[in-house]
XYZ file of C-alpha atoms in Angstrom:
417
model
C -16.395 -17.929 14.859
C -12.784 -17.230 13.130
C -11.885 -21.061 12.950
C -15.481 -21.903 10.623
C -14.804 -18.276 8.452
C -10.751 -20.079 8.224
C -11.917 -23.555 7.482
C -14.655 -21.707 4.797
C -11.441 -19.372 3.526
C -9.087 -22.579 2.960
C -11.394 -24.396 1.350
C -12.412 -21.898 -0.865
C -8.552 -21.298 -2.058
C -8.874 -24.563 -3.240
C -11.439 -24.379 -5.529
C -10.421 -21.026 -6.647
C -6.651 -22.370 -7.459
C -8.739 -23.939 -10.332
C -10.236 -21.218 -12.191
C -9.148 -19.886 -15.329
C -8.039 -16.868 -16.404
C -11.671 -16.235 -17.971
C -13.892 -17.842 -15.363
C -11.801 -15.511 -12.470
C -12.291 -12.668 -14.859
C -15.967 -12.744 -15.122
C -16.403 -12.857 -11.143
C -14.399 -9.500 -11.385
C -16.521 -7.938 -13.978
C -19.802 -8.753 -11.863
C -18.036 -7.395 -8.602
C -17.372 -4.437 -10.713
C -21.172 -3.727 -11.457
C -22.711 -4.749 -8.752
C -20.961 -2.276 -6.926
C -21.664 0.343 -9.090
C -25.368 -1.060 -9.366
C -25.635 -1.445 -5.393
C -23.430 1.251 -4.239
C -26.521 3.538 -2.364
C -26.053 0.711 0.186
C -22.399 1.202 0.437
C -22.637 5.040 0.668
C -25.228 4.967 3.468
C -22.939 2.685 4.991
C -20.157 4.682 4.835
C -21.953 8.203 5.893
C -23.054 6.033 8.650
C -19.012 5.009 9.569
C -18.388 8.920 8.750
C -21.081 10.226 11.472
C -19.618 7.807 14.220
C -16.220 8.412 13.445
C -16.478 12.555 14.112
C -18.667 12.041 17.263
C -15.308 10.097 18.138
C -13.195 12.775 17.107
C -11.527 10.818 14.164
C -8.632 13.143 12.755
C -9.397 14.966 8.896
C -6.633 12.766 7.825
C -8.585 9.580 9.044
C -11.693 11.220 7.808
C -10.640 11.414 4.127
C -8.959 7.780 3.722
C -12.235 6.615 5.218
C -14.809 8.711 3.168
C -16.264 7.319 0.044
C -17.996 9.087 -2.327
C -19.790 8.212 -5.674
C -16.818 8.875 -7.824
C -14.076 7.197 -5.421
C -17.106 3.758 -5.153
C -16.831 4.031 -9.401
C -13.102 4.716 -9.304
C -12.702 1.372 -7.202
C -14.879 -0.517 -9.615
C -13.100 0.507 -12.852
C -9.968 -0.563 -10.601
C -11.387 -4.032 -10.926
C -12.587 -3.764 -14.386
C -8.737 -2.605 -15.104
C -8.011 -6.405 -12.930
C -9.637 -7.874 -15.502
C -7.248 -6.682 -17.543
C -3.927 -7.963 -16.459
C -2.068 -10.683 -16.807
C -3.022 -13.489 -14.774
C 0.597 -14.987 -13.761
C -1.369 -18.121 -11.749
C 0.235 -21.046 -14.137
C 3.468 -18.665 -15.178
C 6.495 -21.081 -16.168
C 9.004 -19.005 -14.763
C 11.958 -20.873 -15.637
C 13.001 -24.756 -15.906
C 14.899 -27.098 -18.383
C 15.977 -30.984 -18.992
C 18.310 -31.989 -16.535
C 21.049 -34.565 -17.159
C 19.158 -37.263 -15.060
C 16.349 -36.605 -17.900
C 14.255 -34.900 -15.495
C 12.658 -32.312 -17.463
C 11.950 -29.993 -13.900
C 10.051 -26.338 -14.466
C 8.857 -23.100 -12.095
C 6.144 -22.372 -12.222
C 3.596 -19.925 -9.963
C 0.392 -21.225 -8.082
C -1.425 -18.980 -5.708
C -0.701 -18.555 -2.351
C -3.840 -19.944 -0.519
C -5.469 -18.021 1.559
C -4.737 -14.086 3.130
C -5.060 -12.632 5.953
C -5.018 -8.854 5.405
C -5.382 -6.105 8.727
C -6.534 -2.272 7.950
C -7.563 0.755 9.040
C -10.175 3.098 7.327
C -9.505 2.520 4.132
C -12.711 1.127 2.254
C -11.061 0.825 -0.742
C -8.642 -1.701 0.691
C -11.708 -4.377 0.597
C -12.145 -4.109 -2.619
C -8.081 -3.473 -4.304
C -7.058 -7.171 -1.370
C -10.455 -9.171 -3.047
C -9.584 -8.608 -6.503
C -6.354 -9.149 -6.611
C -7.362 -12.202 -4.412
C -9.207 -13.647 -6.807
C -7.637 -12.785 -10.009
C -4.529 -14.982 -7.652
C -7.086 -17.839 -7.269
C -6.480 -17.160 -3.732
C -8.896 -16.316 -0.475
C -9.030 -13.307 1.949
C -9.749 -12.640 5.268
C -10.302 -8.961 5.892
C -10.001 -7.259 9.226
C -10.999 -3.747 8.491
C -10.779 -1.107 11.237
C -13.834 -0.406 13.635
C -14.179 3.088 12.337
C -15.441 1.442 8.889
C -16.873 -2.251 9.728
C -20.693 -1.231 8.098
C -18.927 -0.199 4.720
C -16.769 -3.392 4.542
C -20.018 -5.396 5.610
C -22.294 -3.986 2.423
C -18.976 -4.421 0.163
C -18.468 -7.912 1.574
C -21.791 -8.269 0.848
C -21.809 -7.113 -2.308
C -18.931 -9.068 -3.317
C -20.406 -12.494 -1.924
C -23.211 -12.140 -4.399
C -20.937 -12.249 -7.279
C -19.457 -14.868 -6.158
C -21.919 -16.905 -5.661
C -24.064 -15.876 -8.479
C -20.612 -17.876 -10.265
C -21.009 -20.574 -8.671
C -18.414 -19.866 -6.321
C -18.145 -19.989 -2.298
C -19.532 -17.142 -0.403
C -16.254 -17.873 2.031
C -13.925 -16.803 -1.075
C -14.094 -13.094 0.845
C -14.452 -12.764 4.209
C -14.615 -10.329 6.363
C -14.329 -9.855 10.535
C -17.467 -7.590 11.171
C -16.687 -7.612 14.717
C -14.222 -4.814 16.316
C -13.394 -6.569 18.823
C -9.468 -6.030 19.361
C -8.964 -9.419 20.589
C -10.209 -11.813 17.428
C -6.817 -9.800 16.041
C -5.053 -11.737 18.365
C -6.653 -15.010 17.360
C -6.233 -13.698 13.526
C -2.486 -13.567 14.060
C -2.500 -17.289 15.211
C -4.430 -18.871 12.086
C -1.408 -20.479 10.152
C -3.841 -23.142 10.080
C -5.499 -21.536 7.394
C -4.238 -18.429 6.468
C -0.982 -18.845 4.298
C 0.270 -14.807 4.170
C -0.407 -11.548 6.831
C -0.368 -8.468 5.615
C -1.141 -5.655 8.189
C -2.067 -1.892 6.576
C -1.929 0.702 9.651
C -0.119 2.312 11.987
C 3.323 1.377 13.388
C 1.779 0.135 16.281
C -0.412 -2.419 14.295
C 2.773 -3.329 12.523
C 4.263 -3.737 15.700
C 2.389 -6.619 17.184
C 1.563 -8.401 13.950
C 6.018 -8.365 13.730
C 6.235 -10.129 17.226
C 2.795 -11.547 18.363
C 1.873 -13.270 14.373
C 2.703 -17.182 13.741
C 1.310 -16.256 10.165
C 4.034 -14.858 7.910
C 3.597 -11.088 8.179
C 4.274 -8.435 4.976
C 4.588 -5.372 6.771
C 4.542 -1.660 5.048
C 2.538 1.020 4.069
C 4.079 3.489 6.818
C 5.638 6.523 4.688
C 7.913 8.320 6.081
C 9.586 9.957 2.851
C 11.451 12.143 2.136
C 12.321 14.485 -0.915
C 16.128 16.190 -1.214
C 16.659 19.055 -3.068
C 20.189 19.092 -4.312
C 22.033 22.740 -5.545
C 21.356 22.431 -8.555
C 18.101 21.842 -8.450
C 15.513 24.315 -10.592
C 13.528 25.867 -8.195
C 9.927 26.463 -10.276
C 10.238 22.827 -10.830
C 11.189 21.528 -7.955
C 8.401 23.629 -6.115
C 5.833 21.872 -8.630
C 7.192 18.416 -8.094
C 6.830 19.611 -3.865
C 3.066 20.701 -4.241
C 2.583 17.704 -5.680
C 3.979 14.804 -3.544
C 2.421 17.177 -0.070
C -1.044 18.152 -1.254
C -2.454 16.147 -4.024
C -3.769 13.624 -0.837
C -2.037 13.933 2.202
C -3.661 11.746 3.687
C -1.275 8.646 2.119
C 1.601 6.585 2.999
C 3.622 8.260 -0.136
C 3.062 11.614 0.686
C 6.291 13.512 1.193
C 6.879 14.446 4.831
C 10.383 15.609 5.300
C 11.978 18.476 3.011
C 15.497 18.329 2.811
C 17.396 21.524 1.170
C 20.652 21.822 0.489
C 22.435 24.084 2.288
C 24.130 25.858 -1.224
C 20.676 26.711 -2.834
C 18.458 27.339 0.986
C 18.963 31.567 0.689
C 17.286 31.465 -3.136
C 14.676 28.511 -2.642
C 13.386 28.317 0.810
C 11.700 31.734 0.456
C 10.565 30.593 -2.885
C 9.069 27.850 -0.627
C 7.455 29.811 1.845
C 5.336 31.731 -0.745
C 4.311 28.369 -2.735
C 3.446 26.264 0.558
C 1.304 29.649 1.615
C -0.438 29.429 -1.244
C -0.730 25.441 -0.828
C -1.823 26.224 3.167
C 1.148 23.517 4.001
C 2.443 24.599 7.939
C 6.460 24.246 7.753
C 8.566 22.427 10.382
C 11.818 23.677 9.945
C 15.295 23.135 11.692
C 16.825 25.769 13.387
C 18.926 26.852 10.017
C 15.650 26.940 7.783
C 13.722 28.536 10.106
C 16.395 31.560 10.293
C 15.270 31.892 6.770
C 11.785 31.431 6.524
C 10.383 33.267 9.315
C 9.825 36.185 7.047
C 8.329 34.843 4.669
C 4.597 34.328 4.373
C 4.184 30.553 5.329
C 3.064 29.381 8.586
C 6.541 28.159 10.062
C 7.104 26.946 13.311
C 10.067 24.894 14.702
C 10.429 21.384 13.888
C 10.598 18.544 17.102
C 13.234 15.496 16.948
C 10.387 13.502 17.222
C 8.345 14.765 13.453
C 11.319 13.596 11.727
C 10.344 9.590 12.248
C 6.550 10.142 12.072
C 3.898 10.804 9.629
C 2.005 14.305 9.317
C -0.878 12.634 7.404
C -1.847 16.489 6.491
C -0.659 19.657 5.611
C 2.506 20.057 7.241
C 5.989 19.403 5.974
C 9.498 19.436 7.885
C 12.342 21.531 6.264
C 15.871 20.919 7.149
C 18.837 22.106 5.633
C 21.861 19.536 4.715
C 25.351 20.625 4.181
C 25.446 18.219 1.082
C 24.321 14.544 -0.342
C 25.906 12.689 2.298
C 24.346 14.371 4.982
C 21.014 14.167 3.037
C 21.278 10.057 2.931
C 22.562 9.891 6.851
C 19.301 11.521 7.315
C 17.001 9.090 5.214
C 19.069 6.122 6.858
C 18.049 7.064 10.293
C 14.715 8.962 9.823
C 13.017 6.789 6.874
C 11.072 3.856 6.324
C 12.169 2.278 2.998
C 9.041 3.283 1.514
C 9.588 6.515 -0.995
C 11.863 8.467 -1.571
C 13.336 11.530 -4.197
C 16.164 13.807 -5.098
C 15.450 16.669 -7.173
C 18.787 17.696 -9.082
C 20.697 18.241 -12.250
C 23.715 16.437 -11.816
C 23.635 12.829 -13.047
C 26.936 11.940 -10.721
C 24.177 12.924 -7.897
C 21.083 11.471 -9.264
C 23.203 8.034 -9.328
C 24.256 8.131 -6.187
C 20.909 8.600 -4.622
C 19.510 5.881 -6.472
C 22.796 3.410 -5.273
C 22.862 4.625 -2.029
C 19.301 5.295 -0.785
C 17.870 2.014 0.372
C 13.905 2.104 0.256
C 11.464 0.308 -1.887
C 10.609 3.032 -4.646
C 13.706 5.826 -5.489
C 12.582 8.439 -7.817
C 15.007 11.320 -9.299
C 13.035 14.517 -10.730
C 9.930 13.107 -9.704
C 6.942 12.928 -7.208
C 6.530 10.317 -4.305
C 2.970 9.767 -5.071
C 3.849 7.322 -7.504
C 4.356 4.514 -5.429
C 1.200 3.144 -5.961
C -0.141 -0.682 -7.899
C -2.179 1.402 -10.466
C 0.303 3.710 -11.444
C 3.087 1.509 -11.410
C 0.982 -0.578 -13.950
C 0.129 -3.659 -11.626
C -3.447 -2.508 -11.086
C -5.305 -1.649 -7.968
C -2.681 -2.843 -4.556
C -2.379 -5.223 -1.937
C -0.395 -3.021 -0.122
C 3.330 -1.202 -0.169
C 5.716 -3.328 1.223
C 8.759 -1.533 3.307
C 10.819 -5.102 3.538
C 12.287 -7.117 1.275
C 10.985 -11.017 1.238
C 9.122 -11.839 -0.950
C 7.468 -8.702 -2.436
C 8.595 -4.762 -1.932
C 6.997 -1.658 -2.891
C 3.662 -1.847 -3.750
C 2.254 -5.632 -4.279
C 0.103 -6.524 -7.291
C -0.326 -10.325 -8.717
C 2.695 -11.855 -8.721
C 3.386 -10.795 -5.292
C 0.422 -12.604 -4.493
C 0.986 -16.133 -5.478
C 4.764 -18.245 -5.093
C 6.018 -21.582 -6.533
C 6.144 -24.951 -6.929
C 8.617 -26.995 -8.925
C 7.456 -29.964 -11.102
C 9.519 -32.340 -12.059
C 8.218 -34.413 -15.547
C 9.984 -37.933 -16.127
C 9.693 -41.103 -18.049
C 9.732 -43.512 -14.947
C 12.692 -41.497 -13.872
C 14.476 -42.439 -11.231
C 17.606 -41.435 -9.221
C 20.937 -42.460 -9.999
């Protein structure tokens, strides 16, 4: 089955690579329209997935990721339309010039070919990946989690209908519907057809892909994100940012998981934090120093476990640790962070500069929420993933991250001397 899918995707990628921007946008506009026109079928499939997921004891965080609503589906369709408005990077000349040999050389952006994506209970990823791949002339093979196979199947059916009505092969976007995990292992070795693999899920999935894949892998999406509260921070603005970073949508990878509080501000800040977190329904997991200042407050507070510094809560839970200084905070981030998104709240320019320069994450913020690490928020349109590695893309992966380049030489019967 996968061999046939791979061959179909590769054949489709050759046709997609030749499309003009106008032709690609026409497909995307039709996909967006069909997502809204056939929303009932998709939402019904999603309800069935949710029902089964609840029976299987899926966590509230995962249920939130899995759930579609009419408003969320409309938002997904609008994201596709936003991709239409983005500049098409394919064909862009990156650089070049005339060489001494007389050869005119240029470096031009081209599609990667076929993108494989393995993800869990995130039905929005299906559309995000499809729209970005199509905009950049790439075919896509998608393998969503078993929790969302009905939703993915219904969504891909709509996408393929739009493709065929535009005269393009349905093989341009395909989904592996079977929940058989053996197919994942088979997919990891489809280097004959798949040019780049993107896993979007937990640490176990990333480890499997890094160790078993014969295809280049882009890893990311695991966000153990930190906010440092410097001793110069202003308490009210800091609390506003922390509430946003923790509670706006706790199940996302750019949600803050650990708060590092400078000991110089702790006695004033932590009681205020307790009050705010109680109002926001957040449970605090505190180290011994912070616990002593938090126990008398209204927030639910428990001792932190060492392993919680290395994991995503994806829920209304927040680690709180007191640090001696900025060096201490940076050392903690280097040991426990995932190079996703980290922030400092400070009114000291020197500390802001140090944090930006010394914290090696894909997104670093000064006096801003970590929740901004998102393709749409960055002006990239929908994202295919958030890369936490350094090659070949980093941070939210938009259109340019789904292209490579080729060198093109133009001569006049030119030969090498």
